PDB file of N, CA and C in Angstrom:
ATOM      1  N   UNK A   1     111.239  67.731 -34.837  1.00  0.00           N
ATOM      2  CA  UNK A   1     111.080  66.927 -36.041  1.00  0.00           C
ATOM      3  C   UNK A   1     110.753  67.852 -37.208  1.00  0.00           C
ATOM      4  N   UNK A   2     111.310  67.621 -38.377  1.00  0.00           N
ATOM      5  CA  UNK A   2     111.166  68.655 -39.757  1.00  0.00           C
ATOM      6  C   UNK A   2     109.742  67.839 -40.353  1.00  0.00           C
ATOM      7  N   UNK A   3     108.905  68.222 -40.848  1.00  0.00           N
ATOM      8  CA  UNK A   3     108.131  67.537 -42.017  1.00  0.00           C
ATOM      9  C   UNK A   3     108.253  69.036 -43.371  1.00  0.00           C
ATOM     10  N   UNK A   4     107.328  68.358 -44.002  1.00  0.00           N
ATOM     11  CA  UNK A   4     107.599  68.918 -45.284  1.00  0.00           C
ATOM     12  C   UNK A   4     106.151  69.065 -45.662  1.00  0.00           C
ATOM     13  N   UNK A   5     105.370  69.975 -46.373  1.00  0.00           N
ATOM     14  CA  UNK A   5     104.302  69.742 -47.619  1.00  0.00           C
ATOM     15  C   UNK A   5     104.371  69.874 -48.548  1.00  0.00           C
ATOM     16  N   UNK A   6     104.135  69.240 -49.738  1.00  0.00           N
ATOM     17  CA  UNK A   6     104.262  69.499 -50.972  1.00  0.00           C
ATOM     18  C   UNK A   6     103.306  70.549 -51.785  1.00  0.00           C
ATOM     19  N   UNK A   7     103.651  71.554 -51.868  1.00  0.00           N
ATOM     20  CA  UNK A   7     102.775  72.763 -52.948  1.00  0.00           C
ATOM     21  C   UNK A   7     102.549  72.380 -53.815  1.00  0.00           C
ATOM     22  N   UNK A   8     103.219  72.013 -54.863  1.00  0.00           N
ATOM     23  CA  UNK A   8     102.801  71.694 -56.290  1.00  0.00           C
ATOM     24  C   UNK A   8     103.783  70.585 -56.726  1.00  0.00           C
ATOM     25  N   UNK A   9     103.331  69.876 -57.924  1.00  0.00           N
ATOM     26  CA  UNK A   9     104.236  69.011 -58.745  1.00  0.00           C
ATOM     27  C   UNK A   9     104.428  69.177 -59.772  1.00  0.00           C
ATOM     28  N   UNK A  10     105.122  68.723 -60.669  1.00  0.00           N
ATOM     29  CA  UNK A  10     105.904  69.046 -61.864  1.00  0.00           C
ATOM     30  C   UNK A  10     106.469  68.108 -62.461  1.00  0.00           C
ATOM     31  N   UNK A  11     106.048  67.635 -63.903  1.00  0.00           N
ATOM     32  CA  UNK A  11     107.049  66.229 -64.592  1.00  0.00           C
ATOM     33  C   UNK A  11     107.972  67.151 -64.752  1.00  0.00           C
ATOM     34  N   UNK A  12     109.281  65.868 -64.862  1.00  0.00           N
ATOM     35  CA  UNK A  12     110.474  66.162 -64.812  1.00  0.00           C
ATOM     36  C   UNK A  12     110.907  66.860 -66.221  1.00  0.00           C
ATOM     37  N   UNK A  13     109.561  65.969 -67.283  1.00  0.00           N
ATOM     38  CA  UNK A  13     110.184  66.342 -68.838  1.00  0.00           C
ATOM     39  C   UNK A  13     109.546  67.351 -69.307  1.00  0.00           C
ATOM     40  N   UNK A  14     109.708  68.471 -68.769  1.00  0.00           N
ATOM     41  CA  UNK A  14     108.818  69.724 -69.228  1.00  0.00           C
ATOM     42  C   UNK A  14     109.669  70.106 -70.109  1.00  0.00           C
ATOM     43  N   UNK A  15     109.149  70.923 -71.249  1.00  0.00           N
ATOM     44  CA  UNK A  15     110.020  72.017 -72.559  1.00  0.00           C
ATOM     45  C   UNK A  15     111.676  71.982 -72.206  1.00  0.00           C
ATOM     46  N   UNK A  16     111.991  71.970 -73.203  1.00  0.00           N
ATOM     47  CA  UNK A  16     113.099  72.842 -72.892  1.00  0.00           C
ATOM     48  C   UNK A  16     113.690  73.798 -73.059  1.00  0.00           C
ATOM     49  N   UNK A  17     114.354  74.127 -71.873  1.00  0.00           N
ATOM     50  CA  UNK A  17     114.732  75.885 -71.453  1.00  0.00           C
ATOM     51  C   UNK A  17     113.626  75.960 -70.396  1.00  0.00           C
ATOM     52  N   UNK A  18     112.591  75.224 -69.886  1.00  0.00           N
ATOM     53  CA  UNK A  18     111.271  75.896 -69.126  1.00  0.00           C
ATOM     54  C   UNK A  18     111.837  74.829 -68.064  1.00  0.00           C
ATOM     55  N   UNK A  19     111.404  75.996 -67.014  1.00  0.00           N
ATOM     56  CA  UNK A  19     111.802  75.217 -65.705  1.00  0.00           C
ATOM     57  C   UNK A  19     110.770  75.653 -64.087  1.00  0.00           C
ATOM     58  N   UNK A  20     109.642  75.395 -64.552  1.00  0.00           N
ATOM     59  CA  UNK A  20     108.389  75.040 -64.765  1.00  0.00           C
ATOM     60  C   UNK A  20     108.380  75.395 -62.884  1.00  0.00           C
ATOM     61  N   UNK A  21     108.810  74.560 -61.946  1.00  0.00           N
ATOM     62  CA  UNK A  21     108.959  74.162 -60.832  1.00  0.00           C
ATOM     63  C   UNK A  21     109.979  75.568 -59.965  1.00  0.00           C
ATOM     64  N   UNK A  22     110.643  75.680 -60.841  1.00  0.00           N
ATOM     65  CA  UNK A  22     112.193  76.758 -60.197  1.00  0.00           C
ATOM     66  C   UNK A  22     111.121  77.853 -60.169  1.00  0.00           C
ATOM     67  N   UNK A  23     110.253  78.639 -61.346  1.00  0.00           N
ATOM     68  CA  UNK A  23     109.626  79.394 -61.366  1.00  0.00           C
ATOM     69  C   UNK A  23     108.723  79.444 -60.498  1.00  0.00           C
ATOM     70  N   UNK A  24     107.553  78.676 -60.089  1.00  0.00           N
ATOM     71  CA  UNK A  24     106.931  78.651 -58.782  1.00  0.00           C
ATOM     72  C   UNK A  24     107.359  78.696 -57.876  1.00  0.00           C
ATOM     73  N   UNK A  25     108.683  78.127 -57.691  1.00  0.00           N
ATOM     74  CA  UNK A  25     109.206  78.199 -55.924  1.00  0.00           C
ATOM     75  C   UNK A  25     109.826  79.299 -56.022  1.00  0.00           C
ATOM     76  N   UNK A  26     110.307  80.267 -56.885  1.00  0.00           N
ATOM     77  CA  UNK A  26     110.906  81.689 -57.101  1.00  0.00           C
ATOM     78  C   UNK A  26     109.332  82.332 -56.575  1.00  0.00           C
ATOM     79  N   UNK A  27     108.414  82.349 -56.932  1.00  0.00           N
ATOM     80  CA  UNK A  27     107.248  83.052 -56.960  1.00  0.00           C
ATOM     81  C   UNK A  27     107.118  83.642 -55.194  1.00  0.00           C
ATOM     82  N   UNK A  28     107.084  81.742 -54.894  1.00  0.00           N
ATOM     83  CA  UNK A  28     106.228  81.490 -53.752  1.00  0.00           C
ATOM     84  C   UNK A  28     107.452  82.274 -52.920  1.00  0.00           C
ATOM     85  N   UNK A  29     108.436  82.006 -52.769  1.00  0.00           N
ATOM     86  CA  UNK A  29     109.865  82.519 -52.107  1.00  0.00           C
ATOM     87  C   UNK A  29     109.099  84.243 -52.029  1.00  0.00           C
ATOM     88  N   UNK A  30     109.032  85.030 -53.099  1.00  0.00           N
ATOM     89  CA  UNK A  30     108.429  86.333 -53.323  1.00  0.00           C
ATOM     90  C   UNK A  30     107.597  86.775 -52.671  1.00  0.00           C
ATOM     91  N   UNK A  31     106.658  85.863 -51.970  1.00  0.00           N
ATOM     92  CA  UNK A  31     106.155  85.932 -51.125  1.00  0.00           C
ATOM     93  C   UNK A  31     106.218  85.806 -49.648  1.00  0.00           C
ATOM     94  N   UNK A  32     107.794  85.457 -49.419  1.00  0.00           N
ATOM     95  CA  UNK A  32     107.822  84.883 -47.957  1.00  0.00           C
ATOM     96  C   UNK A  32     107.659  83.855 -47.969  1.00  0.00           C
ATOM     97  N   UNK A  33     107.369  82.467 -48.284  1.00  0.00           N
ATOM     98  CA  UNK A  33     107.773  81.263 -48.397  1.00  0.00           C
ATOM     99  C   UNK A  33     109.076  80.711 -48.227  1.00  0.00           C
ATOM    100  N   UNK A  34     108.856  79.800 -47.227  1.00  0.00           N
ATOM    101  CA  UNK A  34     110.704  79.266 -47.426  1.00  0.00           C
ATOM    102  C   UNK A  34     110.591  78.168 -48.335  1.00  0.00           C
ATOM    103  N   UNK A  35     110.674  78.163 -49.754  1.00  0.00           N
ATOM    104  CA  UNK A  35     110.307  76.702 -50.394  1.00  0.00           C
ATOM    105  C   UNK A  35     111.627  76.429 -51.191  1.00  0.00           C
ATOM    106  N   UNK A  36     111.615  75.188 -51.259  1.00  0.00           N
ATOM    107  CA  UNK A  36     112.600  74.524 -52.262  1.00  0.00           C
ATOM    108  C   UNK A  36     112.217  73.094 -53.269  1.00  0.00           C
ATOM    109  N   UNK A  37     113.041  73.215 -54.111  1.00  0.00           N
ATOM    110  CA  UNK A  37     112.759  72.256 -55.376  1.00  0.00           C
ATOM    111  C   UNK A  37     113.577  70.772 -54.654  1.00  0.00           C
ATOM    112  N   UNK A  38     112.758  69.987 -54.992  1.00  0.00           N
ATOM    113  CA  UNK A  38     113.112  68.182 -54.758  1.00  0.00           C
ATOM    114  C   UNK A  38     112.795  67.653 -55.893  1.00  0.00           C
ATOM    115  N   UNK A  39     113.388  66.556 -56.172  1.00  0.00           N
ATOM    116  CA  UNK A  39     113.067  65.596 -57.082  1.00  0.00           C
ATOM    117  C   UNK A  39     112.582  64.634 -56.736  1.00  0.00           C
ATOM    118  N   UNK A  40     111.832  63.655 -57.146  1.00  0.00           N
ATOM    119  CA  UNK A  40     111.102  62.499 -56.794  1.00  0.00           C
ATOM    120  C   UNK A  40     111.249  61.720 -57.574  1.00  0.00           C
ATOM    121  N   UNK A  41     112.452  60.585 -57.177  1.00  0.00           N
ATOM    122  CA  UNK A  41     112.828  60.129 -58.303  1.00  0.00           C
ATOM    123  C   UNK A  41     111.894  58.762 -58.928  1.00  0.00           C
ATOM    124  N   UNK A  42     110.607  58.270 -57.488  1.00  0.00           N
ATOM    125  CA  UNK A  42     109.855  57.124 -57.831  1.00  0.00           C
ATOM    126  C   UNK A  42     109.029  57.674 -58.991  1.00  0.00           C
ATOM    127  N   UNK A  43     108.241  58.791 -58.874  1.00  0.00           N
ATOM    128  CA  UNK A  43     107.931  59.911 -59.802  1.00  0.00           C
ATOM    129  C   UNK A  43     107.984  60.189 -60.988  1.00  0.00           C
ATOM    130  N   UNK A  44     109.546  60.652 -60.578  1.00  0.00           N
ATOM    131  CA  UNK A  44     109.752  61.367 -62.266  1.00  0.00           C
ATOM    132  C   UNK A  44     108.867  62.698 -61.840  1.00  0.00           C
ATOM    133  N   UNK A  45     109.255  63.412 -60.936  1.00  0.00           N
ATOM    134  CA  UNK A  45     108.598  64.486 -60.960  1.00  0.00           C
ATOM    135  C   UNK A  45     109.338  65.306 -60.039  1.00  0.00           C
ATOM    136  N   UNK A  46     109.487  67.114 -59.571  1.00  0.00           N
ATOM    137  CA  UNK A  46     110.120  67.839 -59.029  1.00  0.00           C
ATOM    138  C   UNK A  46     109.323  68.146 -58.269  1.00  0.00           C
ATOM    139  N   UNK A  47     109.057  68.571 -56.786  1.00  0.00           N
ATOM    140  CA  UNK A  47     107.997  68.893 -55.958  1.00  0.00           C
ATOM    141  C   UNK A  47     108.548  70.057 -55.337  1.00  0.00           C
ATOM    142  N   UNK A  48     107.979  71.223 -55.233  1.00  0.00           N
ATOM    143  CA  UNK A  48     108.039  72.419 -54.771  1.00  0.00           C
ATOM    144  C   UNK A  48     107.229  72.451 -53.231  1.00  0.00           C
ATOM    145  N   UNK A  49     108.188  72.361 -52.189  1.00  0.00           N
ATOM    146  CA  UNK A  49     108.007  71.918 -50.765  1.00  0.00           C
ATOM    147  C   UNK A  49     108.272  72.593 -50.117  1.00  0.00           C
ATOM    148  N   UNK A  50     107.513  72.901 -48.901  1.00  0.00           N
ATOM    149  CA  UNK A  50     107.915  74.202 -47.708  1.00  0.00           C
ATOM    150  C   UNK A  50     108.275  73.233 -46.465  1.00  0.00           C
ATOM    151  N   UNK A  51     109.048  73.643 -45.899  1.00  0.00           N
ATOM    152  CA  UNK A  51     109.371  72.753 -44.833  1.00  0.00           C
ATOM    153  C   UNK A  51     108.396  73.486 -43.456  1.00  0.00           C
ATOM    154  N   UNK A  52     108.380  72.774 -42.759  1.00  0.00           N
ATOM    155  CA  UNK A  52     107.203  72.785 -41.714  1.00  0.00           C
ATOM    156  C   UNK A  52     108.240  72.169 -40.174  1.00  0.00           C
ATOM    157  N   UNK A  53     108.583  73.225 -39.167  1.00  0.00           N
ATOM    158  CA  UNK A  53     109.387  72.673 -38.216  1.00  0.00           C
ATOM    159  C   UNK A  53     108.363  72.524 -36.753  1.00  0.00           C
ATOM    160  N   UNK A  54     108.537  71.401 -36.778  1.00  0.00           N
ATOM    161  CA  UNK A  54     107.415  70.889 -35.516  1.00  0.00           C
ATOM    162  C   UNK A  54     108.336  70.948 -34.301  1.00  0.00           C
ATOM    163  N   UNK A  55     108.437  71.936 -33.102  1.00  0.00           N
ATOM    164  CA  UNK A  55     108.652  71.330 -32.043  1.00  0.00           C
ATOM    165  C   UNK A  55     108.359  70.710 -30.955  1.00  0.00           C
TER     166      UNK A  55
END
């Protein structure tokens, strides 16, 4: 079974040109992180998530 945790969140309507969310999960990635950007669309927000594989 996959689960997921969410690292951080992010409104969707940040600056523009700033991409607020891409930059943290670039970071965390830098570190060895396997993370990726989601959207949440109940939200309105982008969540920077590591996946977590349970066997």
């Amino acid at each position: 079974m996959n689960g997921r945790t969410v690292l951080e969140r992010f409104p969707a309507g940040g600056p523009r040109g700033s991409w607020p969310a891409e930059e943290f999960a670039h970071a965390r990635r830098q570190e060895g992180q396997h993370v990726e950007v989601v959207m949440d669309l109940t939200s309105d927000t982008f969540l920077v998530v590591v996946r977590e594989l349970v066997e």
